[in-house]
Amino acid sequence: MQDLAQLQTIYTATVIVLAAIGLYCIITKRELLKIVIGIEILTSAVNLNIMVMGLSDSGVDALAQSMTVFSMTIGACVAAVALALVVDVFRHYRTTDVRKLRRLKW
Amino acid sequence: MESQLIMYPIVVLLTSASIIPLVKILEDYLKFKRLKELLTMSSIAVCLLFLLTLYKQIPADGHLEVSLLGFNPPFGVQFYVDEFSVYMAVIFCGIGLLVAIFSYRYMEVDTGLDKYYGLLLTLITGMVGVAFAGDLFNLYVFWELMCISSYSLVSFRKYRWEAVEAGFKYLVMSTIGSLVSLYGISLIYGCFKTVNMREIAVRLLLAQNAFEQSAVLSLYLATILIICGFAVTAALVPFHTWLPDAHPAAPASISAMLSGVVIKTSVYAMSRILFTIFSLVPVGGASNSYPVPMVDYGFILIVLGVLTITIANIMIIQQKDLKRFLAFSSIVNMGYIASGFGIAAYLLYHYPGQHYAFKLAVTAASGAIMHILNHAVGKSLLFLYSGCIVHEAKTRDISKIEGIGRKMPVTGISSSIGLFHLAGIPPLAGFWSKLFIVWGGLGLLENTFLVGSTIIVVLNSIYAAGYYVWLMQRIMFNKSSSVVEKVHEAPISMMIPVVLLSTTCISLTILLPWLIPLIENAALALMVGG
């Protein structure tokens, strides 16, 4: 029981660190691909949090496992659309630098 | 039998979305290019028929539910349908059908139309799925289905820089929002070890006094995360910055879809989750007991809503582009809807067990629910009209299209009805929904916060009526410029949805005595549960 609480604390800390890295990456990076990578890190943080929440003495709850698998699939779809858009941005601007695509108001 | 009927709308839409690529091959073989349009329209129409049948089968103050593959709650995928879900699904499918009719001529200059119609169908599937979802994770999956379709549709015309850039911005912001709300959902799962909304409400009721401090803290955190996450797609200030770029950048038919219904889905999801989970309704539904929310989320919703209305109203006046103007007006209207639900939740939280406060809360929630319908109809009408203008005059600049209403009389008059409807000029239905929200807020005069925020809402809606009438005057009565001289009326298949929607505006007004009981039923289903 003591081990479980310890494990949960460690994993929760990992989740918070991962989420912070992901958000930092999305906010500060100027490169579109790095923004996409930031989104992926944030997705992993949330997926890990679902697993942490399903943690019990007898392993991870089956519901949490199935939810995480679905969430990973959705994350892959979002990444695919995002990367396709990055390719289109590159075709228009010949760069993937966010500062160059300021024709809209951010 | 009834419970199987719940699945039919989703199954019909998903099946036709997946066979559209095959239809494309069949079209090439038959040399008839319009098969996919006809398939899209007919499948949405069939879905609409199923929904109307479903509405008749819902028992009075009850609900229908079905669990997939026999896994009953607390596990498994559950679909839960009451009056409010079907009401929302009918709006989604109705606007979707009109948009499909409009696209028949409007999109014919584009290529890759099989992808367009496939994505339109998955978009509608996602929204109907969100409306029918009975558990949180199921809701999230359909939510993402909707979001991914709408990212792709915003940047559908990828040869234009505006579409690609706005699409990427929309994707980044909306994905962060969805992930934040998924984080909130995972916290709720951690507290209750289930994601079924009904089951969570029951477990919360049983454990409400025996809750650990840390669990209460994570519930509050989850509430804030869910509100913030869904507020990104609902475009509540300060999360609104993607909307004025993304909605104008999309093709007009898709702007009508996005502004009309997609942003409503997020308010639906937010209110459904919060009202179902955190309202402690005694099991069995004794007649003298009223739901009491556990968390004061109504306060957050009112603050966000009033802030949204005020800031968007200040920004709207600087807009020169017609579609940007309409996009900001969508943000304003989302503010009304959010504050309507907020007033309802606030009243339930601060005046527990009082009959009068409960009645006021029902009024405010029905106002918000009615405003969803009114704004969906009015805003789709105006975005489709802007599509007609772009199709004919090739410009969206308000100063260049002055007086275009004289050259396009049918669509012009229809859009004026839409503008009056959104402005809330008294006999039209747009007035009554705002009146209900304000009525709910002004019912208890001793509450300064509620009265103060309601007065801000009232002042803003008077101000808003001013600029809608101003826009109508510029479109219909001003002297026409040189661009407008050569313009003539839009093609018939683009005219039909616009005229139908303006007829809907008028018939909503005439049907109000029959509509209000239906909407009150929906509000009760949301607040008390079936």
XYZ file of C-alpha atoms in Angstrom:
636
model
C 0.000 0.000 0.000
C 2.875 2.289 0.860
C 4.517 1.409 -2.465
C 1.373 2.280 -4.379
C 1.135 5.773 -2.899
C 4.823 6.328 -3.576
C 4.462 5.116 -7.153
C 1.478 7.403 -7.695
C 3.387 10.421 -6.400
C 6.345 9.713 -8.656
C 4.150 9.249 -11.715
C 2.057 12.357 -10.949
C 5.249 14.390 -10.700
C 6.330 12.964 -14.065
C 2.983 13.958 -15.572
C 3.322 17.527 -14.309
C 6.894 17.808 -15.591
C 5.906 16.400 -19.003
C 2.917 18.767 -19.268
C 5.117 21.716 -18.333
C 7.708 20.751 -20.971
C 4.961 20.375 -23.588
C 3.343 23.745 -22.832
C 6.740 25.473 -22.686
C 7.588 23.973 -26.055
C 4.314 25.138 -27.646
C 4.536 28.659 -26.245
C 8.178 29.529 -26.775
C 9.339 27.610 -29.850
C 9.372 29.398 -33.200
C 9.499 26.271 -35.337
C 6.192 24.690 -36.445
C 7.554 21.154 -36.161
C 8.639 21.838 -32.602
C 5.132 23.066 -31.798
C 3.791 19.763 -33.113
C 6.338 17.924 -30.951
C 5.127 19.981 -27.980
C 1.542 18.891 -28.649
C 2.722 15.281 -28.723
C 4.524 15.655 -25.381
C 1.372 17.145 -23.865
C -0.665 14.232 -25.263
C 1.724 11.747 -23.646
C 1.443 13.569 -20.337
C -2.352 13.312 -20.379
C -2.233 9.643 -21.462
C 0.163 8.854 -18.634
C -2.173 10.633 -16.219
C -5.059 8.358 -17.223
C -2.840 5.334 -16.448
C -1.783 6.842 -13.093
C -5.408 7.382 -12.168
C -6.200 3.743 -12.944
C -3.351 2.471 -10.773
C -4.348 0.052 -8.019
C -2.853 -2.814 -6.024
C -3.752 -5.349 -8.691
C -2.152 -3.389 -11.531
C -3.750 -0.869 -13.870
C -7.534 -0.854 -14.302
C -8.659 -2.288 -17.666
C -10.850 0.780 -18.291
C -7.819 3.068 -17.973
C -5.819 0.894 -20.356
C -8.506 0.912 -23.041
C -8.993 4.669 -22.677
C -5.268 5.260 -23.093
C -5.112 3.144 -26.249
C -7.979 5.158 -27.760
C -6.411 8.421 -26.682
C -3.092 7.456 -28.306
C -4.916 6.686 -31.556
C -6.604 10.090 -31.482
C -3.257 11.733 -30.746
C -1.784 10.063 -33.820
C -4.665 11.410 -35.967
C -4.132 14.942 -34.673
C -0.400 14.643 -35.337
C -1.092 13.484 -38.896
C -3.349 16.459 -39.623
C -0.887 18.850 -37.967
C 2.058 17.551 -40.005
C 0.013 17.765 -43.212
C -0.695 21.410 -42.400
C 3.003 22.038 -41.731
C 3.775 20.699 -45.208
C 1.168 23.072 -46.677
C 2.596 26.005 -44.727
C 6.031 25.154 -46.106
C 4.657 25.128 -49.655
C 3.258 28.644 -49.195
C 6.046 30.323 -47.275
C 9.150 28.182 -47.978
C 9.813 28.225 -44.244
C 8.366 26.728 -41.082
C 9.224 29.697 -38.890
C 6.213 30.981 -36.961
C 7.460 34.581 -37.112
C 7.162 34.536 -40.892
C 3.501 33.602 -40.856
C 2.082 36.583 -39.065
C -0.274 37.719 -41.790
C -3.129 36.790 -39.493
C -3.209 38.323 -36.059
C -2.052 35.683 -33.608
C -36.232 -1.805 -30.035
C -36.242 1.829 -28.916
C -32.767 1.569 -27.509
C -31.453 0.193 -30.810
C -32.874 3.244 -32.556
C -30.337 5.431 -30.728
C -27.515 3.933 -32.765
C -29.136 4.374 -36.184
C -28.347 8.082 -36.803
C -24.660 7.577 -35.981
C -24.455 4.346 -37.971
C -26.139 5.890 -41.037
C -23.844 8.917 -41.049
C -20.626 6.947 -40.451
C -21.487 4.336 -43.080
C -22.165 6.930 -45.743
C -18.990 8.814 -44.789
C -16.950 5.665 -45.297
C -18.532 4.655 -48.609
C -18.069 8.083 -50.214
C -14.592 7.171 -51.633
C -16.230 4.131 -53.276
C -18.985 6.365 -54.645
C -16.245 8.508 -56.201
C -15.027 5.458 -58.164
C -18.607 4.663 -59.176
C -19.048 8.255 -60.369
C -16.009 8.018 -62.640
C -17.438 4.791 -64.032
C -20.961 6.164 -64.581
C -19.837 9.630 -65.781
C -22.356 11.195 -63.397
C -20.537 13.596 -61.092
C -23.176 14.429 -58.499
C -23.722 11.071 -56.797
C -21.749 11.928 -53.630
C -23.721 15.146 -53.071
C -26.987 13.226 -53.378
C -25.711 10.505 -51.037
C -24.669 13.109 -48.440
C -27.995 14.928 -48.547
C -30.058 11.749 -48.411
C -28.097 10.238 -45.533
C -28.433 13.416 -43.453
C -32.163 13.507 -44.263
C -32.560 9.855 -43.201
C -30.675 10.656 -40.000
C -33.052 13.559 -39.353
C -36.044 11.223 -39.773
C -34.544 8.748 -37.292
C -34.014 11.579 -34.811
C -37.644 12.707 -35.065
C -38.802 9.109 -34.522
C -36.452 8.876 -31.563
C -37.857 12.069 -30.058
C -41.362 10.592 -30.064
C -40.149 7.478 -28.242
C -38.557 9.269 -25.301
C -40.906 8.769 -22.338
C -42.160 11.873 -20.522
C -39.449 13.100 -18.113
C -37.400 10.041 -18.944
C -34.560 8.922 -21.137
C -33.340 6.094 -23.353
C -29.987 4.412 -23.004
C -28.036 1.672 -24.733
C -24.730 0.027 -23.832
C -22.547 -1.276 -26.636
C -21.760 -5.025 -26.702
C -23.636 -5.602 -23.470
C -21.029 -4.054 -21.167
C -23.308 -2.286 -18.717
C -22.305 0.725 -16.599
C -19.980 1.450 -14.784
C -17.944 -0.101 -17.626
C -18.467 -0.018 -21.330
C -19.603 2.516 -23.885
C -22.972 3.989 -23.092
C -25.265 6.176 -25.173
C -27.730 8.224 -23.191
C -30.538 10.155 -24.879
C -33.015 12.625 -23.416
C -34.927 15.611 -24.834
C -31.929 17.932 -24.713
C -29.658 15.534 -26.661
C -32.219 14.972 -29.389
C -32.940 18.713 -29.564
C -29.245 19.416 -30.152
C -28.869 16.539 -32.628
C -31.834 17.820 -34.669
C -30.210 21.277 -34.875
C -26.900 19.710 -35.965
C -28.484 17.571 -38.667
C -30.851 20.296 -39.872
C -28.078 22.855 -40.379
C -25.918 20.072 -41.861
C -28.588 19.246 -44.451
C -28.937 22.890 -45.523
C -25.156 23.246 -45.734
C -24.980 20.142 -47.936
C -27.630 21.652 -50.258
C -25.725 24.947 -50.350
C -22.428 23.178 -51.147
C -23.955 21.615 -54.274
C -23.270 24.793 -56.281
C -20.930 26.706 -53.983
C -18.193 24.051 -53.835
C -18.325 22.964 -57.496
C -15.232 25.033 -58.381
C -13.120 22.983 -55.961
C -11.459 19.610 -56.420
C -11.339 16.721 -53.965
C -15.033 17.001 -53.192
C -15.248 13.369 -52.088
C -13.002 14.298 -49.147
C -15.104 17.390 -48.479
C -18.364 15.481 -48.214
C -16.760 12.655 -46.262
C -15.396 15.129 -43.729
C -18.721 16.967 -43.557
C -20.418 13.692 -42.675
C -17.839 12.771 -40.014
C -18.204 16.294 -38.599
C -21.950 15.786 -38.180
C -21.368 12.267 -36.794
C -19.023 13.675 -34.184
C -21.534 16.280 -33.091
C -24.443 13.823 -32.887
C -22.149 11.471 -30.961
C -21.257 14.196 -28.461
C -24.963 14.880 -27.996
C -25.728 11.189 -27.384
C -22.690 10.235 -25.295
C -23.464 8.849 -21.866
C -19.928 8.599 -20.561
C -17.092 11.073 -20.491
C -14.573 9.184 -22.570
C -17.107 8.352 -25.277
C -17.878 12.062 -25.387
C -14.175 12.831 -25.784
C -13.752 10.373 -28.665
C -16.683 11.852 -30.624
C -15.443 15.314 -29.693
C -12.077 14.620 -31.305
C -13.787 13.120 -34.362
C -15.599 16.448 -34.728
C -12.475 18.529 -34.074
C -10.212 16.664 -36.506
C -12.844 16.936 -39.261
C -13.192 20.648 -38.653
C -9.402 21.272 -38.745
C -9.280 19.602 -42.138
C -12.348 21.471 -43.398
C -11.057 24.893 -42.300
C -7.904 24.363 -44.345
C -9.780 22.645 -47.185
C -8.768 25.281 -49.749
C -5.104 24.664 -49.049
C -3.977 26.715 -52.061
C -4.820 29.856 -50.052
C -2.355 30.957 -47.366
C -5.162 32.219 -45.134
C -6.834 28.816 -44.874
C -3.624 26.945 -44.065
C -2.426 29.447 -41.485
C -5.795 29.773 -39.756
C -6.190 25.981 -39.834
C -2.858 25.463 -38.100
C -3.649 28.065 -35.474
C -7.059 26.485 -34.874
C -5.458 23.037 -34.610
C -2.871 24.094 -32.032
C -5.321 25.969 -29.796
C -8.166 23.496 -30.046
C -5.893 20.496 -29.421
C -4.502 22.097 -26.280
C -8.095 22.757 -25.185
C -9.153 19.148 -25.788
C -6.121 17.836 -23.925
C -6.815 20.115 -20.974
C -10.378 18.835 -20.773
C -9.145 15.228 -21.115
C -6.854 15.915 -18.168
C -9.910 17.066 -16.215
C -11.785 13.927 -17.267
C -8.882 11.757 -16.102
C -8.943 13.482 -12.702
C -12.659 12.724 -12.385
C -11.925 9.123 -13.384
C -9.278 8.995 -10.675
C -11.785 10.119 -8.031
C -14.612 7.755 -8.958
C -12.973 4.913 -10.970
C -15.667 5.229 -13.616
C -16.402 7.586 -16.507
C -20.153 7.041 -16.744
C -21.773 10.399 -15.972
C -24.888 9.028 -14.222
C -22.784 6.626 -12.180
C -20.421 9.432 -11.122
C -23.384 11.551 -9.987
C -24.737 8.647 -7.894
C -21.328 7.907 -6.337
C -20.793 11.599 -5.576
C -24.168 11.750 -3.837
C -23.379 8.697 -1.722
C -19.918 9.950 -0.753
C -20.528 13.672 -0.481
C -19.796 13.989 3.227
C -17.136 11.313 3.465
C -14.845 12.916 0.938
C -11.151 13.390 1.557
C -9.764 16.905 1.266
C -7.461 15.924 -1.631
C -10.377 14.431 -3.570
C -12.407 17.644 -3.181
C -9.396 19.620 -4.385
C -9.020 17.473 -7.484
C -12.764 17.808 -8.189
C -12.442 21.599 -8.148
C -9.355 21.364 -10.363
C -11.228 19.048 -12.745
C -14.137 21.516 -12.981
C -11.818 24.383 -13.875
C -9.912 22.252 -16.394
C -13.129 21.064 -18.080
C -14.514 24.609 -18.318
C -11.229 26.011 -19.675
C -10.744 23.123 -22.092
C -14.181 23.354 -23.662
C -14.111 27.172 -23.524
C -11.358 27.110 -26.166
C -13.741 25.639 -28.738
C -16.626 27.709 -27.371
C -14.423 30.761 -28.078
C -15.035 32.369 -24.696
C -12.661 35.267 -23.971
C -9.630 34.871 -23.294
C -9.577 31.687 -25.420
C -11.269 33.213 -28.467
C -8.313 34.297 -30.604
C -8.514 31.431 -33.108
C -12.150 31.996 -34.080
C -11.993 35.315 -35.993
C -9.253 33.789 -38.187
C -10.531 30.257 -38.628
C -14.175 30.966 -39.426
C -13.563 33.501 -42.223
C -10.787 31.353 -43.710
C -13.026 28.322 -44.202
C -15.334 28.010 -47.230
C -18.644 29.815 -46.490
C -20.583 26.569 -46.141
C -18.129 25.332 -43.525
C -18.136 28.707 -41.734
C -21.893 28.313 -41.436
C -21.358 24.842 -39.978
C -18.600 25.974 -37.581
C -20.254 29.168 -36.364
C -23.727 27.711 -36.408
C -23.266 24.408 -34.639
C -19.682 23.286 -33.901
C -19.076 25.936 -31.244
C -22.471 25.086 -29.698
C -21.290 21.506 -29.245
C -18.685 22.681 -26.769
C -21.264 24.552 -24.668
C -23.452 21.467 -24.819
C -20.593 19.246 -23.641
C -19.634 21.677 -20.884
C -23.156 22.091 -19.535
C -23.996 18.406 -19.867
C -20.909 17.272 -17.960
C -21.165 19.907 -15.210
C -24.928 19.750 -14.684
C -25.002 15.946 -14.714
C -21.989 15.266 -12.548
C -22.054 18.027 -9.979
C -25.812 18.379 -9.442
C -26.681 16.282 -6.447
C -30.139 15.032 -7.378
C -31.593 12.571 -4.865
C -32.004 9.191 -6.546
C -35.598 8.456 -7.412
C -36.342 12.139 -8.035
C -38.650 13.092 -5.170
C -40.906 15.904 -6.326
C -40.011 18.389 -3.596
C -36.218 18.148 -3.978
C -34.110 20.267 -6.289
C -30.612 19.677 -7.657
C -27.808 21.412 -5.777
C -24.447 21.731 -7.526
C -21.448 20.761 -5.448
C -19.068 23.224 -7.080
C -19.878 26.883 -7.805
C -19.132 26.617 -11.525
C -21.976 28.998 -12.329
C -19.869 31.899 -11.072
C -17.013 31.037 -13.466
C -19.431 30.683 -16.386
C -21.105 34.055 -15.696
C -17.744 35.850 -15.414
C -16.446 34.258 -18.620
C -19.727 34.921 -20.441
C -20.020 38.590 -19.481
C -16.332 39.177 -20.271
C -16.826 37.518 -23.664
C -19.859 39.638 -24.567
C -18.188 42.904 -23.571
C -14.778 42.376 -25.174
C -16.141 40.910 -28.414
C -18.607 43.812 -28.676
C -15.737 46.276 -28.393
C -13.700 44.459 -31.043
C -16.529 43.879 -33.514
C -16.886 47.543 -34.388
C -13.385 47.721 -35.912
C -13.998 44.906 -38.390
C -14.052 45.729 -42.107
C -14.380 42.186 -43.415
C -17.961 40.836 -43.493
C -16.999 37.312 -42.397
C -14.760 38.571 -39.583
C -17.661 40.742 -38.432
C -19.925 37.704 -38.338
C -17.253 35.652 -36.551
C -17.001 38.240 -33.760
C -20.783 38.304 -33.516
C -20.618 34.510 -32.956
C -18.296 35.114 -30.009
C -20.779 37.622 -28.564
C -23.615 35.111 -28.840
C -21.550 32.348 -27.234
C -21.204 34.749 -24.321
C -25.003 34.965 -23.996
C -25.346 31.179 -24.004
C -22.550 30.662 -21.465
C -23.978 33.299 -19.122
C -27.457 31.760 -19.453
C -26.179 28.385 -18.229
C -24.030 30.200 -15.690
C -27.007 32.062 -14.191
C -28.902 28.763 -13.909
C -26.044 27.022 -12.092
C -25.368 30.051 -9.888
C -29.009 30.181 -8.759
C -29.016 26.455 -7.993
C -25.819 26.727 -5.958
C -26.630 29.856 -3.947
C -30.341 29.264 -3.271
C -30.557 25.520 -2.616
C -34.004 24.011 -2.266
C -35.951 27.202 -3.004
C -38.768 26.720 -5.460
C -38.660 30.277 -6.825
C -34.902 30.159 -7.498
C -35.313 26.785 -9.188
C -38.014 28.223 -11.481
C -35.716 31.138 -12.336
C -32.860 28.737 -13.046
C -35.082 26.730 -15.403
C -36.031 29.977 -17.172
C -32.401 31.024 -17.610
C -31.367 27.578 -18.843
C -34.283 27.457 -21.312
C -33.240 30.902 -22.532
C -29.726 29.598 -23.152
C -31.031 26.444 -24.867
C -33.370 28.516 -27.047
C -30.535 30.893 -27.906
C -28.527 27.909 -29.171
C -31.291 27.263 -31.721
C -31.813 30.946 -32.568
C -28.144 31.639 -33.066
C -27.596 28.422 -35.048
C -30.353 29.422 -37.483
C -29.448 33.114 -37.705
C -25.690 32.746 -37.970
C -25.813 29.918 -40.534
C -28.144 32.109 -42.585
C -25.731 35.045 -42.500
C -22.645 32.962 -43.273
C -24.421 31.295 -46.198
C -25.445 34.778 -47.369
C -21.808 35.889 -47.161
C -21.062 32.845 -49.322
C -23.579 34.102 -51.892
C -21.905 37.533 -51.836
C -18.422 36.053 -52.294
C -19.729 33.840 -55.107
C -21.191 36.847 -56.959
C -19.089 39.886 -56.008
C -15.760 38.122 -55.194
C -15.147 40.386 -52.189
C -15.890 40.385 -48.457
C -15.066 44.017 -47.704
C -18.134 45.650 -46.124
C -17.436 49.041 -47.733
C -17.306 47.450 -51.207
C -20.522 45.473 -50.942
C -22.720 48.358 -49.807
C -26.100 48.274 -51.469
C -25.670 44.700 -52.723
C -29.079 43.839 -51.280
C -30.795 45.736 -54.094
C -29.060 43.641 -56.732
C -29.754 40.376 -54.884
C -33.255 41.050 -53.517
C -34.283 37.553 -52.393
C -31.152 36.715 -50.423
C -30.874 40.337 -49.277
C -34.322 40.384 -47.697
C -33.705 36.937 -46.166
C -30.453 38.114 -44.608
C -32.167 41.242 -43.229
C -34.629 38.972 -41.450
C -31.640 37.054 -40.086
C -29.971 40.256 -38.877
C -33.167 41.411 -37.149
C -33.494 37.931 -35.627
C -29.967 38.078 -34.171
C -30.371 41.705 -33.103
C -33.346 40.649 -31.007
C -35.927 43.020 -32.453
C -39.021 42.183 -30.350
C -41.457 39.980 -32.196
C -38.727 37.699 -33.560
C -37.552 34.626 -31.632
C -34.073 36.085 -31.016
C -35.624 38.555 -28.589
C -37.362 35.972 -26.429
C -34.287 33.857 -25.746
C -32.353 36.888 -24.514
C -35.390 37.953 -22.469
C -35.474 34.562 -20.733
C -31.780 34.782 -19.819
C -32.232 38.310 -18.445
C -35.411 37.295 -16.632
C -33.516 34.540 -14.854
C -30.818 36.980 -13.837
C -33.088 39.751 -12.583
C -35.493 37.544 -10.625
C -33.700 37.903 -7.286
C -32.963 41.583 -6.870
C -31.073 41.219 -3.577
C -28.144 39.458 -5.276
C -25.844 42.276 -6.445
C -23.487 40.106 -8.481
C -26.283 38.515 -10.483
C -28.161 41.775 -11.075
C -24.974 43.640 -11.991
C -23.829 41.103 -14.552
C -27.331 40.856 -16.018
C -27.448 44.637 -16.491
C -24.132 44.438 -18.382
C -25.680 41.739 -20.590
C -28.732 43.941 -21.268
C -26.648 47.005 -22.145
C -24.498 44.900 -24.450
C -27.476 43.449 -26.269
C -28.927 46.917 -26.900
C -25.531 47.973 -28.264
C -25.405 44.788 -30.382
C -28.848 45.510 -31.866
C -27.423 48.850 -33.011
C -24.614 47.404 -35.097
C -26.759 44.653 -36.631
C -29.218 47.258 -37.874
C -26.294 49.391 -39.066
C -24.938 46.437 -41.087
C -28.387 45.802 -42.547
C -28.700 49.441 -43.536
C -25.330 49.368 -45.314
C -26.138 46.155 -47.192
C -29.712 46.999 -48.171
C -30.122 50.764 -48.450
C -26.785 52.473 -49.130
C -25.871 53.570 -52.642
C -24.271 50.712 -54.503
C -20.571 50.923 -55.357
C -18.935 50.091 -58.702
C -18.192 46.486 -57.674
C -21.844 45.831 -57.004
C -23.178 47.112 -60.363
C -22.504 43.899 -62.307
C -23.799 41.561 -59.591
C -26.934 39.454 -60.016
C -28.889 37.015 -57.835
C -27.216 33.840 -56.541
C -27.949 30.446 -58.165
C -31.127 28.699 -57.056
C -29.505 25.901 -55.026
C -27.634 28.512 -52.990
C -30.791 30.567 -52.588
C -32.889 27.671 -51.229
C -31.008 27.220 -47.907
C -30.866 30.984 -47.299
C -34.595 31.416 -47.916
C -35.406 28.283 -45.888
C -33.394 29.555 -42.939
C -35.074 32.959 -42.983
C -38.452 31.227 -43.144
C -37.314 29.222 -40.121
C -36.564 32.505 -38.289
C -40.151 33.645 -38.854
C -41.754 30.286 -38.160
C -39.792 29.935 -34.906
C -41.468 33.156 -33.839
C -44.915 31.919 -34.810
C -44.341 28.498 -33.213
C -43.071 29.931 -29.911
C -46.116 28.833 -27.843
C -45.436 25.224 -28.905
C -41.660 25.546 -28.790
C -41.279 26.916 -25.264
C -42.711 23.791 -23.501
C -40.336 21.589 -25.539
C -37.390 23.770 -24.555
C -38.418 23.806 -20.908
C -38.565 20.002 -21.028
C -35.037 20.009 -22.435
C -33.866 22.341 -19.648
C -35.462 20.124 -17.013
C -33.891 17.037 -18.587
C -30.522 18.766 -18.378
C -30.900 19.968 -14.788
C -32.867 17.230 -13.065
C -32.149 14.290 -15.352
C -34.575 11.813 -16.862
